[in-house]
Coordinates of N, CA and C in Angstrom, one line a residue:
X11 N 0.9 -1.2 0.0 CA 0.0 0.0 0.0 C 0.9 1.2 0.0
X12 N 0.6 2.2 -0.8 CA 1.4 3.4 -0.8 C 1.3 4.2 0.5
X13 N 2.4 4.9 0.8 CA 2.4 5.7 2.0 C 1.5 6.9 1.7
X14 N 0.6 7.2 2.7 CA -0.3 8.3 2.5 C 0.1 9.4 3.4
X15 N 1.1 10.1 3.2 CA 1.6 11.2 4.0 C 2.1 12.4 3.3
X16 N 2.5 13.3 4.0 CA 2.9 14.6 3.4 C 4.2 14.4 2.6
X17 N 4.2 15.0 1.4 CA 5.4 15.0 0.6 C 5.5 13.9 -0.5
X18 N 4.5 13.1 -0.6 CA 4.5 12.1 -1.6 C 3.4 12.4 -2.7
X19 N 3.3 11.5 -3.6 CA 2.4 11.7 -4.7 C 0.9 11.7 -4.3
X20 N 0.6 11.1 -3.2 CA -0.8 11.1 -2.7 C -1.2 12.3 -2.0
X21 N -0.2 13.1 -1.5 CA -0.5 14.2 -0.6 C 0.0 15.5 -1.2
X22 N -0.8 16.5 -1.1 CA -0.4 17.9 -1.5 C -0.5 18.8 -0.3
X23 N -0.6 18.2 0.9 CA -0.8 19.0 2.1 C 0.5 19.6 2.6
X24 N 0.5 20.7 3.4 CA 1.7 21.1 4.0 C 2.1 20.1 5.1
X25 N 3.3 20.1 5.6 CA 3.8 19.1 6.6 C 2.9 18.9 7.8
X26 N 2.2 20.0 8.2 CA 1.4 19.8 9.4 C 0.0 19.3 9.2
X27 N -0.3 19.0 7.9 CA -1.6 18.4 7.6 C -1.5 17.3 6.6
X28 N -2.4 16.4 6.5 CA -2.3 15.3 5.6 C -3.5 15.3 4.7
X29 N -3.3 15.3 3.4 CA -4.4 15.2 2.5 C -4.4 13.8 1.8
X30 N -5.6 13.3 1.5 CA -5.8 12.1 0.9 C -6.5 12.2 -0.4
X31 N -5.9 12.7 -1.5 CA -6.6 12.8 -2.8 C -7.1 11.5 -3.2
X32 N -8.4 11.4 -3.6 CA -9.0 10.1 -4.0 C -9.6 10.3 -5.4
X33 N -9.0 9.6 -6.4 CA -9.7 9.7 -7.7 C -11.1 9.0 -7.6
X34 N -12.1 9.6 -8.1 CA -13.4 9.0 -8.0 C -13.8 8.2 -9.3
X35 N -12.9 7.5 -9.8 CA -13.1 6.6 -10.9 C -13.7 5.3 -10.4
X36 N -14.9 4.9 -10.8 CA -15.6 3.7 -10.3 C -14.7 2.5 -10.3
X37 N -13.8 2.4 -11.3 CA -12.9 1.2 -11.3 C -11.9 1.2 -10.2
X38 N -11.5 2.4 -9.7 CA -10.6 2.5 -8.6 C -11.2 2.5 -7.3
X39 N -12.5 2.6 -7.1 CA -13.2 2.7 -5.9 C -12.8 1.6 -4.9
X40 N -12.9 0.3 -5.3 CA -12.6 -0.8 -4.4 C -11.1 -0.7 -3.9
X41 N -10.2 -0.3 -4.7 CA -8.8 -0.2 -4.3 C -8.6 0.9 -3.3
X42 N -9.2 2.0 -3.6 CA -9.1 3.2 -2.7 C -9.7 2.8 -1.3
X43 N -10.9 2.2 -1.3 CA -11.6 1.8 -0.1 C -10.8 0.9 0.7
X44 N -10.2 -0.1 0.0 CA -9.3 -1.1 0.7 C -8.1 -0.4 1.4
X45 N -7.5 0.5 0.6 CA -6.3 1.2 1.1 C -6.6 2.1 2.3
X46 N -7.7 2.8 2.3 CA -8.0 3.8 3.3 C -8.9 3.3 4.4
X47 N -9.6 2.2 4.2 CA -10.6 1.8 5.2 C -9.9 1.5 6.6
X48 N -8.7 1.0 6.5 CA -8.0 0.7 7.8 C -7.4 2.0 8.4
X49 N -7.3 3.1 7.7 CA -6.9 4.3 8.2 C -8.0 5.2 8.7
X50 N -9.0 5.4 7.9 CA -10.1 6.4 8.2 C -11.5 5.9 8.2
X51 N -11.7 4.8 7.5 CA -13.1 4.4 7.2 C -13.7 5.4 6.2
X52 N -12.9 5.9 5.3 CA -13.4 6.9 4.3 C -14.1 6.2 3.1
X53 N -15.2 6.7 2.8 CA -16.0 6.0 1.7 C -16.4 7.1 0.7
X54 N -15.6 7.3 -0.3 CA -16.0 8.2 -1.4 C -16.9 7.5 -2.4
X55 N -17.6 8.3 -3.2 CA -18.4 7.7 -4.2 C -18.2 8.5 -5.5
X56 N -18.5 7.8 -6.7 CA -18.2 8.5 -7.9 C -19.2 9.6 -8.2
X57 N -18.8 10.5 -9.1 CA -19.6 11.7 -9.5 C -20.7 11.2 -10.4
X58 N -21.9 11.5 -10.0 CA -23.0 11.0 -10.9 C -24.3 11.5 -10.3
X59 N -25.4 11.2 -11.0 CA -26.7 11.5 -10.6 C -27.1 10.7 -9.4
X60 N -27.6 11.3 -8.3 CA -28.1 10.6 -7.2 C -29.6 10.7 -7.1
X61 N -30.2 9.8 -6.5 CA -31.7 9.9 -6.3 C -31.9 11.0 -5.2
X62 N -33.0 11.8 -5.3 CA -33.2 12.8 -4.3 C -33.2 12.2 -2.9
X63 N -32.5 12.9 -2.0 CA -32.5 12.4 -0.7 C -32.5 13.6 0.3
X64 N -33.1 13.5 1.4 CA -33.2 14.7 2.3 C -31.9 15.1 2.9
X65 N -30.9 14.2 2.9 CA -29.6 14.4 3.5 C -28.7 15.2 2.6
X66 N -29.0 15.5 1.4 CA -28.1 16.2 0.5 C -28.1 17.7 0.8
X67 N -26.9 18.2 1.0 CA -26.7 19.6 1.3 C -26.1 20.3 0.1
X68 N -26.9 21.3 -0.4 CA -26.3 22.2 -1.4 C -26.1 21.6 -2.7
X69 N -26.7 20.6 -3.2 CA -26.5 20.0 -4.5 C -27.8 19.6 -5.1
X70 N -28.1 20.1 -6.3 CA -29.3 19.8 -7.0 C -29.0 18.9 -8.2
X71 N -27.7 18.8 -8.6 CA -27.3 18.0 -9.8 C -26.4 16.9 -9.4
X72 N -25.5 16.5 -10.2 CA -24.6 15.4 -9.9 C -23.9 15.7 -8.6
X73 N -23.7 14.6 -7.8 CA -23.1 14.8 -6.5 C -22.2 13.7 -6.1
X74 N -21.4 14.0 -5.1 CA -20.5 13.1 -4.5 C -20.8 13.0 -3.0
X75 N -20.8 11.8 -2.5 CA -21.1 11.5 -1.1 C -19.8 11.2 -0.4
X76 N -19.5 12.0 0.7 CA -18.2 11.7 1.4 C -18.6 11.3 2.8
X77 N -18.1 10.2 3.2 CA -18.3 9.6 4.6 C -16.9 9.4 5.2
X78 N -16.6 10.0 6.3 CA -15.4 9.8 7.0 C -15.6 9.3 8.4
X79 N -14.8 8.4 8.8 CA -15.0 7.9 10.2 C -13.6 7.4 10.7
X80 N -13.4 7.8 12.0 CA -12.2 7.2 12.7 C -12.6 5.9 13.2
X81 N -11.7 4.9 13.3 CA -12.1 3.6 13.6 C -12.2 3.3 15.1
X82 N -11.4 3.9 15.9 CA -11.4 3.5 17.4 C -11.0 4.7 18.1
X83 N -11.9 5.5 18.6 CA -11.6 6.8 19.3 C -12.2 6.8 20.7
X84 N -11.5 6.2 21.7 CA -12.0 6.2 23.1 C -11.9 7.6 23.6
X85 N -13.0 8.1 24.3 CA -13.0 9.4 24.9 C -13.1 10.6 24.0
X86 N -13.4 10.4 22.8 CA -13.4 11.5 21.8 C -14.8 12.1 21.7
X87 N -15.0 13.4 21.8 CA -16.3 14.0 21.7 C -16.5 14.7 20.4
X88 N -15.5 14.9 19.6 CA -15.6 15.5 18.3 C -14.3 15.4 17.4
X89 N -14.5 15.3 16.1 CA -13.4 15.3 15.2 C -13.7 16.3 14.1
X90 N -12.8 17.1 13.7 CA -13.0 18.1 12.7 C -12.2 17.8 11.5
X91 N -12.9 17.8 10.3 CA -12.3 17.4 9.1 C -12.4 18.6 8.1
X92 N -11.4 18.8 7.2 CA -11.5 19.6 6.1 C -11.6 18.7 4.8
X93 N -12.6 19.0 4.0 CA -12.9 18.2 2.8 C -12.9 19.1 1.6
X94 N -12.3 18.7 0.5 CA -12.2 19.5 -0.7 C -12.5 18.5 -1.9
X95 N -13.3 19.0 -2.9 CA -13.4 18.2 -4.1 C -12.9 19.1 -5.2
X96 N -12.0 18.6 -6.1 CA -11.6 19.3 -7.3 C -11.9 18.4 -8.5
X97 N -12.1 19.1 -9.6 CA -12.5 18.4 -10.8 C -11.2 17.9 -11.6
X98 N -11.4 17.2 -12.7 CA -10.3 16.6 -13.4 C -9.8 17.5 -14.5
X99 N -10.2 18.8 -14.5 CA -9.7 19.7 -15.6 C -8.2 19.9 -15.4
X100 N -7.6 20.5 -16.5 CA -6.2 20.8 -16.4 C -6.0 22.3 -16.6
X101 N -5.7 23.1 -15.6 CA -5.5 22.7 -14.2 C -6.8 22.4 -13.5
X102 N -6.7 21.6 -12.4 CA -7.8 21.3 -11.6 C -8.5 22.5 -11.0
X103 N -9.8 22.5 -10.9 CA -10.6 23.6 -10.3 C -11.3 23.1 -9.1
X104 N -11.3 23.9 -8.1 CA -12.1 23.5 -6.9 C -13.6 23.5 -7.1
X105 N -14.2 22.4 -6.8 CA -15.7 22.3 -7.0 C -16.3 22.8 -5.7
X106 N -15.8 22.3 -4.5 CA -16.3 22.8 -3.2 C -15.2 22.5 -2.2
X107 N -15.3 23.3 -1.1 CA -14.5 23.0 0.1 C -15.4 23.2 1.3
X108 N -15.2 22.4 2.3 CA -16.0 22.5 3.5 C -15.3 22.0 4.7
X109 N -15.5 22.6 5.9 CA -15.0 22.1 7.2 C -16.2 21.4 7.8
X110 N -16.0 20.2 8.2 CA -17.0 19.4 8.8 C -16.6 18.9 10.2
X111 N -17.5 18.9 11.2 CA -17.3 18.4 12.5 C -18.2 17.2 12.7
X112 N -17.7 16.2 13.4 CA -18.6 15.0 13.6 C -19.8 15.4 14.4
X113 N -19.7 16.4 15.3 CA -20.8 16.8 16.1 C -21.9 17.5 15.2
X114 N -21.6 18.0 14.1 CA -22.6 18.6 13.2 C -23.0 17.8 12.1
X115 N -22.2 16.9 11.6 CA -22.5 16.1 10.4 C -22.3 14.6 10.7
X116 N -22.3 14.2 11.9 CA -22.0 12.8 12.2 C -22.5 12.4 13.6
X117 N -21.7 11.4 14.1 CA -22.1 10.9 15.4 C -21.5 11.6 16.6
X118 N -20.6 12.6 16.4 CA -20.0 13.3 17.5 C -18.8 12.6 18.1
X119 N -18.5 11.4 17.6 CA -17.3 10.7 18.1 C -16.3 10.4 17.0
X120 N -16.4 11.1 15.8 CA -15.4 11.0 14.8 C -15.9 10.8 13.4
X121 N -17.1 10.3 13.2 CA -17.6 10.1 11.8 C -18.4 11.3 11.4
X122 N -18.4 11.5 10.1 CA -19.2 12.6 9.5 C -19.6 12.1 8.1
X123 N -20.7 12.6 7.6 CA -21.3 12.3 6.3 C -21.7 13.7 5.7
X124 N -21.4 13.8 4.4 CA -21.8 15.1 3.7 C -21.9 14.7 2.2
X125 N -23.0 15.3 1.6 CA -23.2 15.1 0.1 C -23.0 16.5 -0.5
X126 N -22.1 16.6 -1.4 CA -21.9 17.9 -2.1 C -21.9 17.7 -3.6
X127 N -21.8 18.8 -4.4 CA -21.8 18.7 -5.8 C -20.5 18.2 -6.3
X128 N -20.5 17.7 -7.6 CA -19.3 17.3 -8.3 C -19.4 17.8 -9.7
X129 N -18.3 17.8 -10.4 CA -18.3 18.3 -11.8 C -18.5 17.1 -12.7
X130 N -19.6 17.0 -13.3 CA -19.9 15.8 -14.2 C -19.6 16.1 -15.7
X131 N -19.0 17.2 -16.0 CA -18.6 17.5 -17.3 C -17.6 16.4 -17.8
X132 N -17.9 15.8 -18.9 CA -17.0 14.7 -19.4 C -15.6 15.1 -19.5
X133 N -15.3 16.4 -19.7 CA -13.9 16.8 -19.8 C -13.2 16.9 -18.5
X134 N -14.0 16.9 -17.4 CA -13.4 17.2 -16.1 C -14.1 16.3 -15.0
X135 N -14.7 15.2 -15.5 CA -15.5 14.4 -14.6 C -14.8 13.5 -13.5
X136 N -13.5 13.3 -13.7 CA -12.8 12.5 -12.7 C -12.4 13.5 -11.5
X137 N -13.4 13.6 -10.6 CA -13.2 14.4 -9.4 C -12.3 13.8 -8.4
X138 N -11.6 14.6 -7.6 CA -10.7 14.1 -6.6 C -11.2 14.7 -5.2
X139 N -11.3 13.8 -4.2 CA -11.6 14.3 -2.9 C -10.4 14.3 -2.0
X140 N -10.2 15.4 -1.3 CA -9.0 15.5 -0.4 C -9.6 15.7 1.0
X141 N -9.1 15.0 2.0 CA -9.6 15.0 3.3 C -8.4 15.2 4.3
X142 N -8.6 16.2 5.2 CA -7.6 16.4 6.2 C -8.2 16.2 7.6
X143 N -7.5 15.6 8.5 CA -7.9 15.6 9.9 C -7.4 16.9 10.5
X144 N -8.4 17.8 10.9 CA -8.0 19.1 11.5 C -7.6 18.9 12.9
X145 N -8.4 18.1 13.6 CA -8.2 17.9 15.1 C -9.1 16.9 15.7
X146 N -8.7 16.4 16.8 CA -9.6 15.5 17.6 C -9.8 16.2 18.9
X147 N -11.0 16.2 19.4 CA -11.4 17.0 20.6 C -12.1 16.2 21.6
X148 N -12.0 16.5 22.9 CA -12.5 15.8 24.0 C -14.0 16.0 24.1
X149 N -14.6 17.1 23.6 CA -16.0 17.4 23.7 C -16.4 18.1 22.4
X150 N -17.7 18.2 22.1 CA -18.1 18.9 20.9 C -17.5 20.3 20.8
X151 N -17.0 20.7 19.7 CA -16.4 22.0 19.5 C -17.5 23.0 19.4
X152 N -17.2 24.2 19.8 CA -18.2 25.3 19.7 C -18.0 26.2 18.5
X153 N -16.9 26.0 17.8 CA -16.6 26.7 16.6 C -15.6 25.9 15.7
X154 N -16.0 25.7 14.5 CA -15.1 24.8 13.7 C -14.1 25.6 12.9
X155 N -14.2 27.0 12.8 CA -13.4 27.8 11.9 C -13.8 27.6 10.5
X156 N -13.0 28.1 9.6 CA -13.2 27.9 8.1 C -12.3 27.0 7.5
X157 N -12.7 26.5 6.3 CA -11.8 25.5 5.6 C -10.4 26.2 5.4
X158 N -9.4 25.4 5.7 CA -8.0 25.9 5.7 C -7.0 24.7 5.4
X159 N -7.4 23.8 4.5 CA -6.6 22.7 4.1 C -5.9 22.0 5.3
X160 N -6.7 21.8 6.4 CA -6.3 21.0 7.6 C -5.6 21.9 8.6
X161 N -5.3 23.1 8.3 CA -4.6 24.0 9.3 C -5.5 24.7 10.2
X162 N -5.1 24.9 11.5 CA -5.9 25.6 12.4 C -5.4 27.1 12.6
X163 N -4.4 27.5 11.7 CA -3.9 28.8 11.7 C -4.9 29.8 11.1
X164 N -4.8 31.0 11.5 CA -5.7 32.1 10.9 C -7.1 31.8 11.1
X165 N -7.9 31.8 10.0 CA -9.4 31.6 10.0 C -9.7 30.1 10.3
X166 N -8.7 29.2 10.3 CA -9.0 27.8 10.5 C -9.0 27.4 12.0
X167 N -9.0 28.4 12.9 CA -8.9 28.1 14.3 C -10.2 27.4 14.8
X168 N -10.1 26.4 15.6 CA -11.2 25.6 16.1 C -11.3 25.9 17.6
X169 N -12.6 26.1 18.0 CA -12.8 26.4 19.5 C -13.2 25.1 20.1
X170 N -12.3 24.6 20.9 CA -12.6 23.3 21.6 C -11.4 22.9 22.4
X171 N -11.5 21.7 23.0 CA -10.4 21.2 23.8 C -9.7 20.1 23.0
X172 N -8.5 20.4 22.4 CA -7.9 19.4 21.5 C -7.3 18.2 22.4
X173 N -7.3 17.1 21.7 CA -6.7 15.9 22.3 C -5.5 15.5 21.4
X174 N -4.5 14.9 22.0 CA -3.3 14.5 21.2 C -3.7 13.4 20.3
X175 N -3.3 13.4 19.1 CA -3.5 12.3 18.1 C -2.4 12.2 17.1
X176 N -2.2 11.1 16.5 CA -1.2 10.9 15.5 C -1.9 10.8 14.2
X177 N -1.7 11.8 13.3 CA -2.3 11.8 12.0 C -1.7 10.7 11.2
X178 N -2.5 9.9 10.4 CA -1.9 8.7 9.7 C -1.0 9.2 8.6

């Protein structure tokens, strides 16, 4: 399995954050899930038409569903994630970015689910999902800050009690 850390082909994150770009090609989906399920429980889905569902946030057309989950977090009250979807254009264009907290979009103990738009244009349809673990917190955070590619600097500051964790 390739190393999923800062500085290699899978990661474009600064050294203090880890990104996991995931090609959303349906043929690659099983390989990606197998590689990441032991790390995060991350379940991406390909860009395409989804049936109408009440859980869809901000997307009326083709969409991608992102589910992230930490596998074993004793004593954790919240996990904050930064999620970004870029299209397959050259150069790639950001489709959307969002900061998610498990207390707002999941179980409050690490997992989160979010459905957002993707770019289904045939020239740019291979979307990539990047996920950063921003922080692990002992209780629900009171402020998640803004998307900042996994960083808590500047506008990315999170209001909560951080717990030590080792980013994969």
